mmCIF file of C-alpha atoms and ligand atoms in Angstrom:
data_model
loop_
_atom_site.group_PDB
_atom_site.id
_atom_site.type_symbol
_atom_site.label_atom_id
_atom_site.label_comp_id
_atom_site.label_asym_id
_atom_site.label_seq_id
_atom_site.Cartn_x
_atom_site.Cartn_y
_atom_site.Cartn_z
ATOM 1 C CA MET J 1 -0.089 0.211 -0.009
ATOM 2 C CA THR J 2 0.779 3.289 -0.797
ATOM 3 C CA SER J 3 1.152 6.545 1.705
ATOM 4 C CA ALA J 4 -1.092 8.844 -1.010
ATOM 5 C CA PHE J 5 -3.430 5.895 0.561
ATOM 6 C CA PHE J 6 -3.143 6.770 3.677
ATOM 7 C CA THR J 7 -2.232 10.123 3.364
ATOM 8 C CA LEU J 8 -6.086 9.897 1.496
ATOM 9 C CA HIS J 9 -7.798 7.742 4.195
ATOM 10 C CA GLN J 10 -6.134 9.343 7.842
ATOM 11 C CA GLY J 11 -8.707 11.331 9.463
ATOM 12 C CA LEU J 12 -11.676 9.687 8.527
ATOM 13 C CA ILE J 13 -13.964 8.631 10.403
ATOM 14 C CA ARG J 14 -14.153 5.160 8.243
ATOM 15 C CA GLU J 15 -12.767 4.486 5.277
ATOM 16 C CA GLY J 16 -15.352 2.226 3.304
ATOM 17 C CA PRO J 17 -19.084 2.655 2.355
ATOM 18 C CA GLY J 18 -21.253 1.131 5.185
ATOM 19 C CA GLU J 19 -23.437 1.904 8.311
ATOM 20 C CA ALA J 20 -24.333 0.390 11.742
ATOM 21 C CA ALA J 21 -27.849 -1.361 10.369
ATOM 22 C CA ASP J 22 -25.533 -3.145 7.837
ATOM 23 C CA VAL J 23 -23.637 -4.685 11.058
ATOM 24 C CA ALA J 24 -26.379 -5.317 12.578
ATOM 25 C CA TRP J 25 -28.459 -6.594 9.924
ATOM 26 C CA ALA J 26 -25.530 -9.743 9.274
ATOM 27 C CA ALA J 27 -25.379 -10.148 13.208
ATOM 28 C CA GLU J 28 -29.356 -11.110 12.634
ATOM 29 C CA MET J 29 -28.416 -13.163 10.220
ATOM 30 C CA ALA J 30 -25.948 -14.787 11.814
ATOM 31 C CA GLY J 31 -27.689 -15.175 15.187
ATOM 32 C CA LEU J 32 -25.291 -13.794 16.684
ATOM 33 C CA GLY J 33 -25.293 -14.202 20.810
ATOM 34 C CA ARG J 34 -24.904 -11.722 23.421
ATOM 35 C CA ASP J 35 -21.465 -13.179 24.577
ATOM 36 C CA ALA J 36 -20.157 -13.177 21.070
ATOM 37 C CA ARG J 37 -16.674 -13.399 19.549
ATOM 38 C CA ILE J 38 -16.204 -11.401 16.728
ATOM 39 C CA CYS J 39 -13.266 -10.092 14.842
ATOM 40 C CA ASP J 40 -13.283 -7.293 12.791
ATOM 41 C CA VAL J 41 -11.026 -7.836 10.431
ATOM 42 C CA ALA J 42 -9.649 -4.595 8.811
ATOM 43 C CA CYS J 43 -11.132 -2.631 11.271
ATOM 44 C CA GLY J 44 -9.578 0.966 10.155
ATOM 45 C CA PRO J 45 -9.868 3.400 12.363
ATOM 46 C CA GLY J 46 -13.038 1.183 13.999
ATOM 47 C CA ALA J 47 -16.322 2.614 13.002
ATOM 48 C CA ASP J 48 -17.975 -0.427 12.961
ATOM 49 C CA ILE J 49 -17.005 -1.105 16.410
ATOM 50 C CA PRO J 50 -20.050 0.457 18.658
ATOM 51 C CA ALA J 51 -22.468 -1.233 16.300
ATOM 52 C CA LEU J 52 -20.543 -4.733 16.434
ATOM 53 C CA LEU J 53 -20.845 -4.171 20.566
ATOM 54 C CA GLN J 54 -24.050 -3.068 20.508
ATOM 55 C CA ALA J 55 -24.684 -6.640 18.268
ATOM 56 C CA ALA J 56 -22.487 -8.176 21.466
ATOM 57 C CA PRO J 57 -22.467 -6.437 24.592
ATOM 58 C CA GLU J 58 -21.085 -9.242 26.496
ATOM 59 C CA GLY J 59 -18.680 -10.518 23.750
ATOM 60 C CA LYS J 60 -15.382 -9.478 23.072
ATOM 61 C CA VAL J 61 -14.086 -7.963 19.688
ATOM 62 C CA THR J 62 -10.670 -8.745 18.025
ATOM 63 C CA ALA J 63 -9.515 -5.474 16.115
ATOM 64 C CA VAL J 64 -7.069 -6.140 13.752
ATOM 65 C CA ASP J 65 -5.172 -4.156 10.628
ATOM 66 C CA ALA J 66 -2.280 -3.516 8.898
ATOM 67 C CA HIS J 67 -1.726 0.318 9.598
ATOM 68 C CA LYS J 68 -0.442 0.969 13.097
ATOM 69 C CA PRO J 69 -1.644 4.569 13.349
ATOM 70 C CA PHE J 70 -5.368 3.446 12.869
ATOM 71 C CA ILE J 71 -4.596 0.698 15.670
ATOM 72 C CA GLU J 72 -2.965 3.596 17.988
ATOM 73 C CA GLU J 73 -5.942 5.907 16.955
ATOM 74 C CA LEU J 74 -8.427 2.892 18.080
ATOM 75 C CA ASN J 75 -6.392 2.110 21.555
ATOM 76 C CA MET J 76 -7.465 6.295 22.224
ATOM 77 C CA ARG J 77 -10.534 5.809 21.729
ATOM 78 C CA VAL J 78 -11.860 2.535 23.307
ATOM 79 C CA GLY J 79 -8.739 1.760 25.374
ATOM 80 C CA ALA J 80 -11.008 1.609 28.746
ATOM 81 C CA ASP J 81 -13.041 -0.862 26.829
ATOM 82 C CA LYS J 82 -11.682 -4.355 27.875
ATOM 83 C CA ARG J 83 -14.324 -5.764 25.477
ATOM 84 C CA VAL J 84 -11.980 -4.413 22.456
ATOM 85 C CA VAL J 85 -8.330 -6.027 21.341
ATOM 86 C CA PRO J 86 -6.992 -3.940 18.947
ATOM 87 C CA TYR J 87 -3.482 -5.414 17.092
ATOM 88 C CA VAL J 88 -1.935 -4.656 14.322
ATOM 89 C CA GLY J 89 -1.713 -8.166 12.228
ATOM 90 C CA LYS J 90 -2.450 -9.656 8.764
ATOM 91 C CA MET J 91 -5.896 -10.611 7.644
ATOM 92 C CA ASP J 92 -4.810 -13.969 6.105
ATOM 93 C CA LYS J 93 -3.614 -14.757 9.505
ATOM 94 C CA LEU J 94 -6.327 -14.469 12.445
ATOM 95 C CA LYS J 95 -6.247 -16.293 15.620
ATOM 96 C CA GLY J 96 -9.672 -17.167 16.243
ATOM 97 C CA PRO J 97 -11.836 -18.681 17.271
ATOM 98 C CA PHE J 98 -14.413 -16.815 16.591
ATOM 99 C CA ASP J 99 -18.062 -16.369 15.995
ATOM 100 C CA LEU J 100 -18.110 -14.325 13.349
ATOM 101 C CA ILE J 101 -15.534 -12.948 11.282
ATOM 102 C CA TRP J 102 -16.688 -9.139 9.891
ATOM 103 C CA CYS J 103 -14.808 -7.466 7.372
ATOM 104 C CA ALA J 104 -15.793 -4.397 5.816
ATOM 105 C CA GLY J 105 -14.852 -2.757 2.424
ATOM 106 C CA ALA J 106 -10.734 -4.771 2.916
ATOM 107 C CA VAL J 107 -11.598 -8.167 1.333
ATOM 108 C CA TYR J 108 -10.177 -7.115 -2.151
ATOM 109 C CA PHE J 109 -6.568 -6.399 -0.543
ATOM 110 C CA ILE J 110 -6.443 -10.286 -0.789
ATOM 111 C CA GLY J 111 -8.765 -11.469 -2.694
ATOM 112 C CA ILE J 112 -11.992 -13.506 -1.385
ATOM 113 C CA GLU J 113 -10.916 -16.822 -2.223
ATOM 114 C CA LYS J 114 -7.662 -15.896 -0.069
ATOM 115 C CA ALA J 115 -9.574 -14.935 2.730
ATOM 116 C CA LEU J 116 -12.154 -16.715 2.784
ATOM 117 C CA GLY J 117 -9.377 -20.107 2.492
ATOM 118 C CA ALA J 118 -7.537 -18.353 5.248
ATOM 119 C CA TRP J 119 -10.560 -16.903 7.631
ATOM 120 C CA ARG J 120 -11.975 -21.039 8.031
ATOM 121 C CA TYR J 121 -9.000 -21.920 10.045
ATOM 122 C CA ALA J 122 -10.355 -18.837 12.848
ATOM 123 C CA LEU J 123 -13.808 -19.586 12.384
ATOM 124 C CA ALA J 124 -15.159 -21.280 15.713
ATOM 125 C CA LYS J 125 -17.635 -24.467 14.901
ATOM 126 C CA GLY J 126 -20.974 -22.058 13.662
ATOM 127 C CA GLY J 127 -19.534 -19.776 13.290
ATOM 128 C CA HIS J 128 -20.169 -16.859 10.522
ATOM 129 C CA VAL J 129 -18.232 -14.669 7.834
ATOM 130 C CA ALA J 130 -19.898 -11.910 6.653
ATOM 131 C CA PHE J 131 -18.347 -9.187 4.812
ATOM 132 C CA SER J 132 -18.885 -6.136 2.151
ATOM 133 C CA GLU J 133 -17.850 -6.121 -1.256
ATOM 134 C CA PRO J 134 -18.803 -3.425 -4.158
ATOM 135 C CA CYS J 135 -20.427 -5.346 -6.996
ATOM 136 C CA PHE J 136 -22.519 -4.106 -9.821
ATOM 137 C CA PHE J 137 -26.228 -3.170 -9.461
ATOM 138 C CA THR J 138 -26.787 -2.796 -13.448
ATOM 139 C CA ASP J 139 -25.916 -5.616 -15.761
ATOM 140 C CA ALA J 140 -24.346 -2.977 -18.804
ATOM 141 C CA PRO J 141 -21.926 -1.830 -16.197
ATOM 142 C CA SER J 142 -19.327 1.666 -17.160
ATOM 143 C CA GLN J 143 -16.061 0.208 -18.386
ATOM 144 C CA GLY J 144 -14.599 2.394 -15.435
ATOM 145 C CA ALA J 145 -17.208 0.017 -13.326
ATOM 146 C CA ARG J 146 -15.927 -3.018 -15.251
ATOM 147 C CA VAL J 147 -11.636 -2.188 -14.708
ATOM 148 C CA LEU J 148 -12.665 -1.828 -11.131
ATOM 149 C CA GLY J 149 -14.083 -5.532 -11.127
ATOM 150 C CA GLN J 150 -10.618 -7.194 -12.299
ATOM 151 C CA ARG J 151 -9.020 -8.006 -9.228
ATOM 152 C CA PRO J 152 -8.668 -11.090 -7.677
ATOM 153 C CA GLY J 153 -11.835 -12.907 -6.576
ATOM 154 C CA VAL J 154 -14.209 -11.320 -8.455
ATOM 155 C CA ASP J 155 -14.160 -11.786 -12.241
ATOM 156 C CA CYS J 156 -15.050 -8.489 -14.711
ATOM 157 C CA GLU J 157 -18.492 -8.947 -14.499
ATOM 158 C CA GLY J 158 -18.764 -8.524 -10.650
ATOM 159 C CA HIS J 159 -19.678 -12.093 -10.239
ATOM 160 C CA ARG J 160 -17.079 -14.384 -7.377
HETATM 161 C C1 LIG Z 1 -10.892 0.473 3.120
HETATM 162 S S1 LIG Z 1 -10.279 0.381 4.629
HETATM 163 C C2 LIG Z 1 -11.487 -0.411 5.594
HETATM 164 C C3 LIG Z 1 -11.709 -0.352 7.004
HETATM 165 C C4 LIG Z 1 -12.447 -0.336 7.900
HETATM 166 N N1 LIG Z 1 -13.133 -2.030 7.858
HETATM 167 C C5 LIG Z 1 -13.661 0.637 7.603
HETATM 168 O O1 LIG Z 1 -15.217 0.139 6.638
HETATM 169 O O2 LIG Z 1 -14.028 1.471 7.962
HETATM 170 C C6 LIG Z 1 -9.074 -0.658 4.366
HETATM 171 C C7 LIG Z 1 -8.601 -1.177 5.393
HETATM 172 O O3 LIG Z 1 -7.867 -2.475 5.342
HETATM 173 C C8 LIG Z 1 -6.638 -2.702 6.087
HETATM 174 N N2 LIG Z 1 -5.524 -3.527 5.566
HETATM 175 C C9 LIG Z 1 -5.789 -3.673 3.655
HETATM 176 N N3 LIG Z 1 -4.490 -4.747 3.343
HETATM 177 C C10 LIG Z 1 -4.651 -5.500 4.799
HETATM 178 C C11 LIG Z 1 -3.741 -6.768 5.569
HETATM 179 N N4 LIG Z 1 -3.098 -7.596 4.858
HETATM 180 N N5 LIG Z 1 -4.167 -7.249 6.324
HETATM 181 C C12 LIG Z 1 -4.643 -6.546 7.697
HETATM 182 N N6 LIG Z 1 -5.376 -5.130 7.097
HETATM 183 C C13 LIG Z 1 -5.955 -4.816 5.964
HETATM 184 C C14 LIG Z 1 -5.814 -0.979 5.263
HETATM 185 O O4 LIG Z 1 -5.094 -0.807 6.674
HETATM 186 C C15 LIG Z 1 -7.275 -0.273 6.606
HETATM 187 O O5 LIG Z 1 -7.454 0.132 7.463
#
């Protein structure tokens, strides 16, 4: 990743699209327990953590990101909340077990196939994976959108 990426993203409340309702929906679909063990993969500055804690108020959120300044920022924000455990690390080297692996706007860094292959070993029995990923809402995406879709794990039609 280039420093230009982080210059652009520094100081943002969140680093990708999404909102608390998305987290609540995924948690409900997963049948998440109040004491669930969650991993927020590539958490950035931690925008989804309040919603994840709301979904599992007696649980624990392990928050991992490769970019140290995001984890430092997160540590300052949630430092006193023992339910949150931030650390600097790679998304394909998770240490579970987790009842929910959540990844917002970041799986494209390694590709869906590689991510799912790595995360399965960090899932608890009956655990779930939820991630957000760009997709087309039209059968005729623009050329620019088609180029964006040409990355690991997604073909140029946006199919996985
Ligand atoms: C677009 S941001 C999304 C952050 C956050 N999930 C959000 O929605 O605000 C992508 C994040 O992925 C992180 N990242 C990229 N590659 C990674 C990797 N291999 N392991 C862990 N984090 C990674 C970046 O540091 C960045 O914080």
